[in-house]
Coordinates of C-alpha atoms and ligand atoms in Angstrom, one line a residue:
X1 CA 30.2 -10.3 30.9
X2 CA 31.1 -13.8 31.1
X3 CA 27.8 -15.5 30.0
X4 CA 27.5 -16.5 26.3
X5 CA 24.0 -14.7 25.5
X6 CA 24.1 -12.7 22.4
X7 CA 25.2 -9.1 23.3
X8 CA 23.7 -6.0 21.7
X9 CA 26.6 -3.8 20.9
X10 CA 25.6 -0.4 22.7
X11 CA 27.1 2.4 20.5
X12 CA 29.2 4.7 22.9
X13 CA 27.6 7.9 21.4
X14 CA 24.2 6.5 22.5
X15 CA 25.4 6.1 25.9
X16 CA 27.1 9.4 26.0
X17 CA 24.1 11.1 24.9
X18 CA 22.1 9.4 27.6
X19 CA 24.6 10.4 30.3
X20 CA 24.6 14.0 28.9
X21 CA 20.9 14.1 29.2
X22 CA 21.0 12.9 32.9
X23 CA 23.7 15.6 33.6
X24 CA 21.4 18.4 32.6
X25 CA 20.0 20.8 35.2
X26 CA 16.7 18.9 34.8
X27 CA 17.4 15.1 34.1
X28 CA 16.0 14.1 30.9
X29 CA 16.1 10.8 28.7
X30 CA 14.9 11.1 25.0
X31 CA 11.4 9.6 24.4
X32 CA 13.0 7.3 21.8
X33 CA 13.9 5.0 24.6
X34 CA 10.2 4.4 25.2
X35 CA 10.0 2.1 22.2
X36 CA 11.6 -1.3 23.0
X37 CA 9.3 -4.3 22.2
X38 CA 7.2 -4.0 25.3
X39 CA 7.2 0.0 25.0
X40 CA 5.9 -0.5 21.4
X41 CA 3.2 -2.9 22.6
X42 CA 2.1 -0.6 25.3
X43 CA 1.8 2.3 23.0
X44 CA -0.3 0.2 20.8
X45 CA -2.6 -0.4 23.5
X46 CA -2.6 3.2 24.5
X47 CA -3.8 4.2 21.0
X48 CA -6.9 2.1 21.7
X49 CA -7.8 3.7 25.1
X50 CA -10.8 5.8 25.1
X51 CA -9.0 8.7 26.8
X52 CA -6.3 8.8 24.2
X53 CA -8.2 10.9 21.5
X54 CA -5.2 11.5 18.8
X55 CA -5.1 8.0 17.0
X56 CA -8.8 7.5 16.6
X57 CA -9.3 11.1 15.6
X58 CA -6.5 11.3 13.0
X59 CA -7.8 8.0 11.5
X60 CA -11.3 9.4 11.2
X61 CA -9.8 12.4 9.5
X62 CA -8.0 10.2 7.1
X63 CA -11.0 8.2 6.3
X64 CA -13.4 11.1 5.8
X65 CA -11.1 13.0 3.6
X66 CA -9.1 10.5 1.8
X67 CA -10.5 11.2 -1.6
X68 CA -9.5 14.9 -1.5
X69 CA -6.0 13.7 -0.1
X70 CA -5.4 11.3 -2.9
X71 CA -6.3 14.1 -5.5
X72 CA -3.9 16.5 -3.9
X73 CA -1.1 14.1 -3.9
X74 CA -1.9 13.2 -7.4
X75 CA -0.7 10.4 -9.6
X76 CA 2.8 8.9 -9.6
X77 CA 4.0 10.5 -6.6
X78 CA 6.6 9.0 -4.3
X79 CA 5.3 8.8 -0.7
X80 CA 8.1 9.1 1.8
X81 CA 7.1 8.2 5.3
X82 CA 9.1 9.5 8.2
X83 CA 8.8 6.5 10.5
X84 CA 8.6 2.8 9.6
X85 CA 4.9 3.0 8.4
X86 CA 3.2 0.0 9.9
X87 CA 0.3 2.0 10.9
X88 CA -3.4 1.7 9.7
X89 CA -3.2 5.3 8.5
X90 CA -0.5 4.4 6.2
X91 CA -2.4 1.6 4.8
X92 CA -5.4 3.9 4.1
X93 CA -3.2 6.1 2.3
X94 CA -1.7 3.5 0.3
X95 CA -5.0 1.8 -0.7
X96 CA -6.4 5.2 -2.0
X97 CA -3.3 6.8 -3.8
X98 CA -3.4 6.5 -7.5
X99 CA -0.5 4.8 -9.2
X100 CA 2.2 5.6 -6.6
X101 CA 5.6 5.8 -8.2
X102 CA 7.1 4.5 -4.9
X103 CA 6.6 4.1 -1.2
X104 CA 9.8 4.9 0.9
X105 CA 9.5 4.4 4.7
X106 CA 12.4 5.8 6.4
X107 CA 13.4 4.6 10.1
X108 CA 16.4 4.2 12.1
X109 CA 15.3 0.8 13.5
X110 CA 16.4 -1.7 10.7
X111 CA 14.6 -4.8 12.0
X112 CA 11.3 -2.9 12.5
X113 CA 11.6 -1.2 9.2
X114 CA 12.3 -4.2 7.1
X115 CA 9.5 -6.2 8.9
X116 CA 6.9 -3.6 8.0
X117 CA 8.3 -3.2 4.6
X118 CA 7.9 -6.9 3.9
X119 CA 4.3 -6.7 5.2
X120 CA 3.5 -3.7 3.0
X121 CA 5.1 -5.6 0.0
X122 CA 2.9 -8.5 0.7
X123 CA -0.3 -6.5 0.9
X124 CA 0.6 -4.3 -2.1
X125 CA 2.5 -6.4 -4.6
X126 CA 2.5 -3.9 -7.4
X127 CA 4.0 -1.1 -5.1
X128 CA 7.7 -0.1 -5.5
X129 CA 8.6 -0.4 -1.7
X130 CA 12.0 1.2 -1.1
X131 CA 12.7 1.3 2.7
X132 CA 15.7 3.5 3.9
X133 CA 17.5 2.9 7.0
X134 CA 18.3 6.3 8.4
X135 CA 17.8 8.9 11.1
X136 CA 15.2 11.1 9.6
X137 CA 16.3 14.2 11.5
X138 CA 19.4 14.4 9.4
X139 CA 19.4 14.7 5.5
X140 CA 19.6 11.4 3.8
X141 CA 19.8 10.1 0.3
X142 CA 16.5 9.0 -1.5
X143 CA 16.4 5.9 -3.5
X144 CA 15.7 6.0 -7.3
X145 CA 12.3 4.4 -8.1
X146 CA 11.9 2.5 -11.3
X147 CA 9.2 4.9 -12.3
X148 CA 10.3 8.6 -12.2
X149 CA 8.1 10.3 -9.6
X150 CA 6.1 13.3 -10.6
X151 CA 6.6 14.6 -7.0
X152 CA 7.7 13.6 -3.6
X153 CA 5.1 13.9 -0.8
X154 CA 6.5 13.4 2.6
X155 CA 4.1 11.6 5.1
X156 CA 4.6 12.3 9.0
X157 CA 1.3 11.2 10.8
X158 CA 0.7 10.7 14.6
X159 CA 1.8 14.1 15.6
X160 CA 5.2 12.8 16.1
X161 CA 6.3 16.3 15.4
X162 CA 4.8 17.1 18.9
X163 CA 7.9 15.3 20.5
X164 CA 10.3 18.0 19.0
X165 CA 10.9 21.3 20.6
X166 CA 10.1 24.3 18.4
X167 CA 13.7 24.7 17.4
X168 CA 14.1 21.0 16.7
X169 CA 10.8 20.9 14.7
X170 CA 11.9 23.7 12.6
X171 CA 15.1 21.8 11.7
X172 CA 13.0 18.6 11.0
X173 CA 10.8 20.7 8.7
X174 CA 13.9 21.8 6.8
X175 CA 15.1 18.1 6.3
X176 CA 11.4 17.5 5.1
X177 CA 11.6 20.5 2.6
X178 CA 14.8 19.1 1.2
X179 CA 13.6 15.6 0.8
X180 CA 10.3 16.8 -0.7
X181 CA 12.3 18.7 -3.5
X182 CA 11.0 21.0 -6.2
X183 CA 7.2 20.7 -6.4
X184 CA 7.2 18.5 -3.2
X185 CA 4.6 18.5 -0.4
X186 CA 4.3 17.4 3.2
X187 CA 1.1 15.6 4.7
X188 CA 1.3 15.8 8.4
X189 CA -0.7 15.1 11.5
X190 CA -0.7 17.8 14.1
X191 CA -2.3 17.7 17.4
X192 CA -4.2 20.8 18.4
X193 CA -4.4 23.1 21.5
X194 CA -7.8 22.6 23.5
X195 CA -9.3 22.2 26.8
X196 CA -6.5 21.2 29.0
X197 CA -8.5 18.6 30.8
X198 CA -9.0 16.6 27.5
X199 CA -5.3 16.7 27.0
X200 CA -4.4 15.7 30.5
X201 CA -6.8 12.8 30.6
X202 CA -5.2 11.4 27.4
X203 CA -1.7 11.2 29.2
X204 CA -3.1 10.1 32.6
X205 CA -5.4 7.3 31.6
X206 CA -7.4 5.5 34.3
X207 CA -6.0 2.1 33.3
X208 CA -2.6 3.2 34.2
X209 CA -0.9 2.3 30.7
X210 CA 0.7 5.5 30.1
X211 CA 2.2 5.3 33.5
X212 CA 3.6 1.7 32.8
X213 CA 4.6 3.0 29.2
X214 CA 6.7 5.8 31.0
X215 CA 8.3 3.7 33.7
X216 CA 9.0 0.9 31.1
X217 CA 11.6 3.2 29.6
X218 CA 13.7 2.6 32.8
X219 CA 13.2 -1.2 32.2
X220 CA 14.5 -0.9 28.7
X221 CA 17.6 1.1 30.0
X222 CA 18.3 -1.5 32.7
X223 CA 18.3 -4.2 30.1
X224 CA 20.1 -2.6 27.2
X225 CA 22.4 -0.2 28.9
X226 CA 23.1 -2.1 32.2
X227 CA 21.4 0.6 34.3
X228 CA 20.0 -0.2 37.5
X229 CA 16.8 1.9 38.1
X230 CA 14.3 0.8 40.7
X231 CA 10.9 1.0 38.8
X232 CA 8.9 1.2 41.9
X233 CA 10.6 4.1 43.0
X234 CA 9.4 6.5 40.3
X235 CA 5.8 7.7 39.7
X236 CA 4.4 8.8 36.4
X237 CA 3.6 12.4 35.9
X238 CA 2.0 14.3 32.9
X239 CA 1.0 17.7 33.0
X240 CA -0.1 20.2 30.3
X241 CA 2.0 23.4 30.3
X242 CA -0.5 26.0 28.9
X243 CA 2.2 28.7 28.2
X244 CA 4.2 26.4 26.2
X245 CA 1.4 24.4 24.7
X246 CA 2.8 21.0 25.7
X247 CA 2.4 18.0 27.8
X248 CA 5.4 17.5 29.9
X249 CA 5.9 13.9 31.0
X250 CA 8.3 12.8 33.7
X251 CA 9.2 10.0 36.1
X252 CA 9.1 11.5 39.5
X253 CA 11.6 10.0 42.2
X254 CA 9.6 8.8 45.2
X255 CA 12.7 8.8 47.5
X256 CA 16.2 10.0 47.6
X257 CA 18.0 7.4 45.6
X258 CA 21.2 6.5 43.4
X259 CA 21.4 4.8 39.9
X260 CA 24.1 4.0 37.7
X261 CA 24.4 4.0 34.0
X262 CA 27.5 2.9 32.2
X263 CA 30.3 3.7 34.5
X264 CA 28.5 6.8 35.9
X265 CA 26.3 7.1 39.1
X266 CA 23.6 9.6 39.7
X267 CA 21.7 10.7 42.6
X268 CA 18.1 12.0 42.5
X269 CA 16.3 13.6 45.5
X270 CA 12.6 12.7 46.5
X271 CA 10.4 14.6 44.1
X272 CA 13.0 15.4 41.8
X273 CA 12.3 14.1 38.3
X274 CA 13.5 12.9 34.9
X275 CA 11.9 14.6 31.9
X276 CA 10.9 11.7 29.6
X277 CA 8.8 13.5 26.7
X278 CA 7.3 16.6 25.5
X279 CA 4.2 16.4 23.4
X280 CA 3.6 19.8 21.9
X281 CA 0.0 20.9 20.7
X282 CA -0.4 23.7 18.2
X283 CA -2.8 26.3 17.2
X284 CA -3.5 26.5 13.4
X285 CA -1.7 29.8 13.3
X286 CA 1.2 28.7 15.3
X287 CA 1.8 25.7 13.1
X288 CA 1.4 27.7 9.8
X289 CA 4.1 30.1 10.9
X290 CA 6.5 27.5 11.7
X291 CA 5.8 25.7 8.4
X292 CA 6.3 29.0 6.6
X293 CA 9.5 29.6 8.4
X294 CA 10.7 26.3 6.8
X295 CA 9.7 27.1 3.4
X296 CA 6.1 25.5 3.3
X297 CA 2.8 26.9 2.6
X298 CA -0.3 25.4 4.3
X299 CA -2.5 24.4 1.4
X300 CA -5.4 22.4 3.3
X301 CA -6.1 21.5 6.7
X302 CA -8.6 18.7 7.7
X303 CA -10.1 18.4 11.2
X304 CA -12.6 16.5 13.1
X305 CA -15.7 18.2 14.2
X306 CA -14.6 19.0 17.6
X307 CA -11.2 20.3 16.2
X308 CA -9.1 18.1 18.5
X309 CA -6.6 17.1 15.8
X310 CA -5.7 18.3 12.4
X311 CA -4.1 16.5 9.2
X312 CA -2.4 19.3 7.0
X313 CA -1.2 19.3 3.3
X314 CA 1.8 21.7 3.0
X315 CA 3.3 22.6 -0.3
X316 CA 6.9 23.3 -0.7
X317 CA 7.4 27.2 -1.6
Ligands
LIG1 C1 3.8 9.2 19.7 C2 4.6 11.2 20.4 C3 2.6 11.2 19.2 O1 2.8 12.5 22.1 O2 0.7 11.6 22.2 C4 1.4 8.8 24.2 C5 3.3 9.5 22.5 N1 3.2 9.4 25.1 N2 1.2 8.9 25.5 C6 2.1 11.6 22.0 C7 2.7 9.3 23.8 C8 2.2 9.3 26.0 C9 2.6 10.2 21.4 N3 3.4 10.5 20.2

């Protein structure tokens, strides 16, 4: 590159990981590449769509049960959020928790993390806000709050757990178990299995925002990794796989074509696809079994009347 624009340093291991995904029997790209600036904006818009039930439903569950949630978390807990925590759900929680020892948002994206930590500090001036830049799928060192916490409560909203395969979700629960420590707990949003039509509608919205969100991943890779995807040559697909209990989101190639990433070139045939996301949906029993295997017991489950979504309080065994 000979222009003098600021360059983002692309870590080799990120590029290697992307190339490795594209060399799999079914090409795949991690859903983390959805979230550049435009992707985060699009996701925000998705959460306000009438078809996309998870966000509004989870918010309603939080609002309706916040008193009970606060009493389970108790006084002087340290709230450790996996993810940067700029959401409305986090704010509802912070407004109602009593005398928190600390709020510890954990995220890999430093800019985003520090920006949302600053906002939280502004709105909750008495709160000890201790952001940690880390990949939360790996164990990390917790900061030491000024006030010694009575317990650690990990918060993981949004059914982000759904992005993980069952093996990876198990591993992540083990990390949460470790970070929660003795006497600790986990407050987690888990999307539930239901009528497949309701699920498929949420990922195939009539405004086409989810399709745009999906294709935007390619725009992101073009910009940040110098790839040369033709966005118009890929179609959005989101199907609920009932046996696996998950939505499978893909970009389907509309023609035989080639693209390059780094120094590698790839060919993809017409109707072949790149897998961009899994969104797993759980049964209450299925999730409880997975939680138990990772050393948690389900203490309380809150749901909406239609049982679309759950928020669960798990205690560490
Ligand atoms: C952020 C992973 C919870 O799985 O519903 C929304 C992402 N993808 N529409 C989900 C998403 C397409 C979302 N999660």
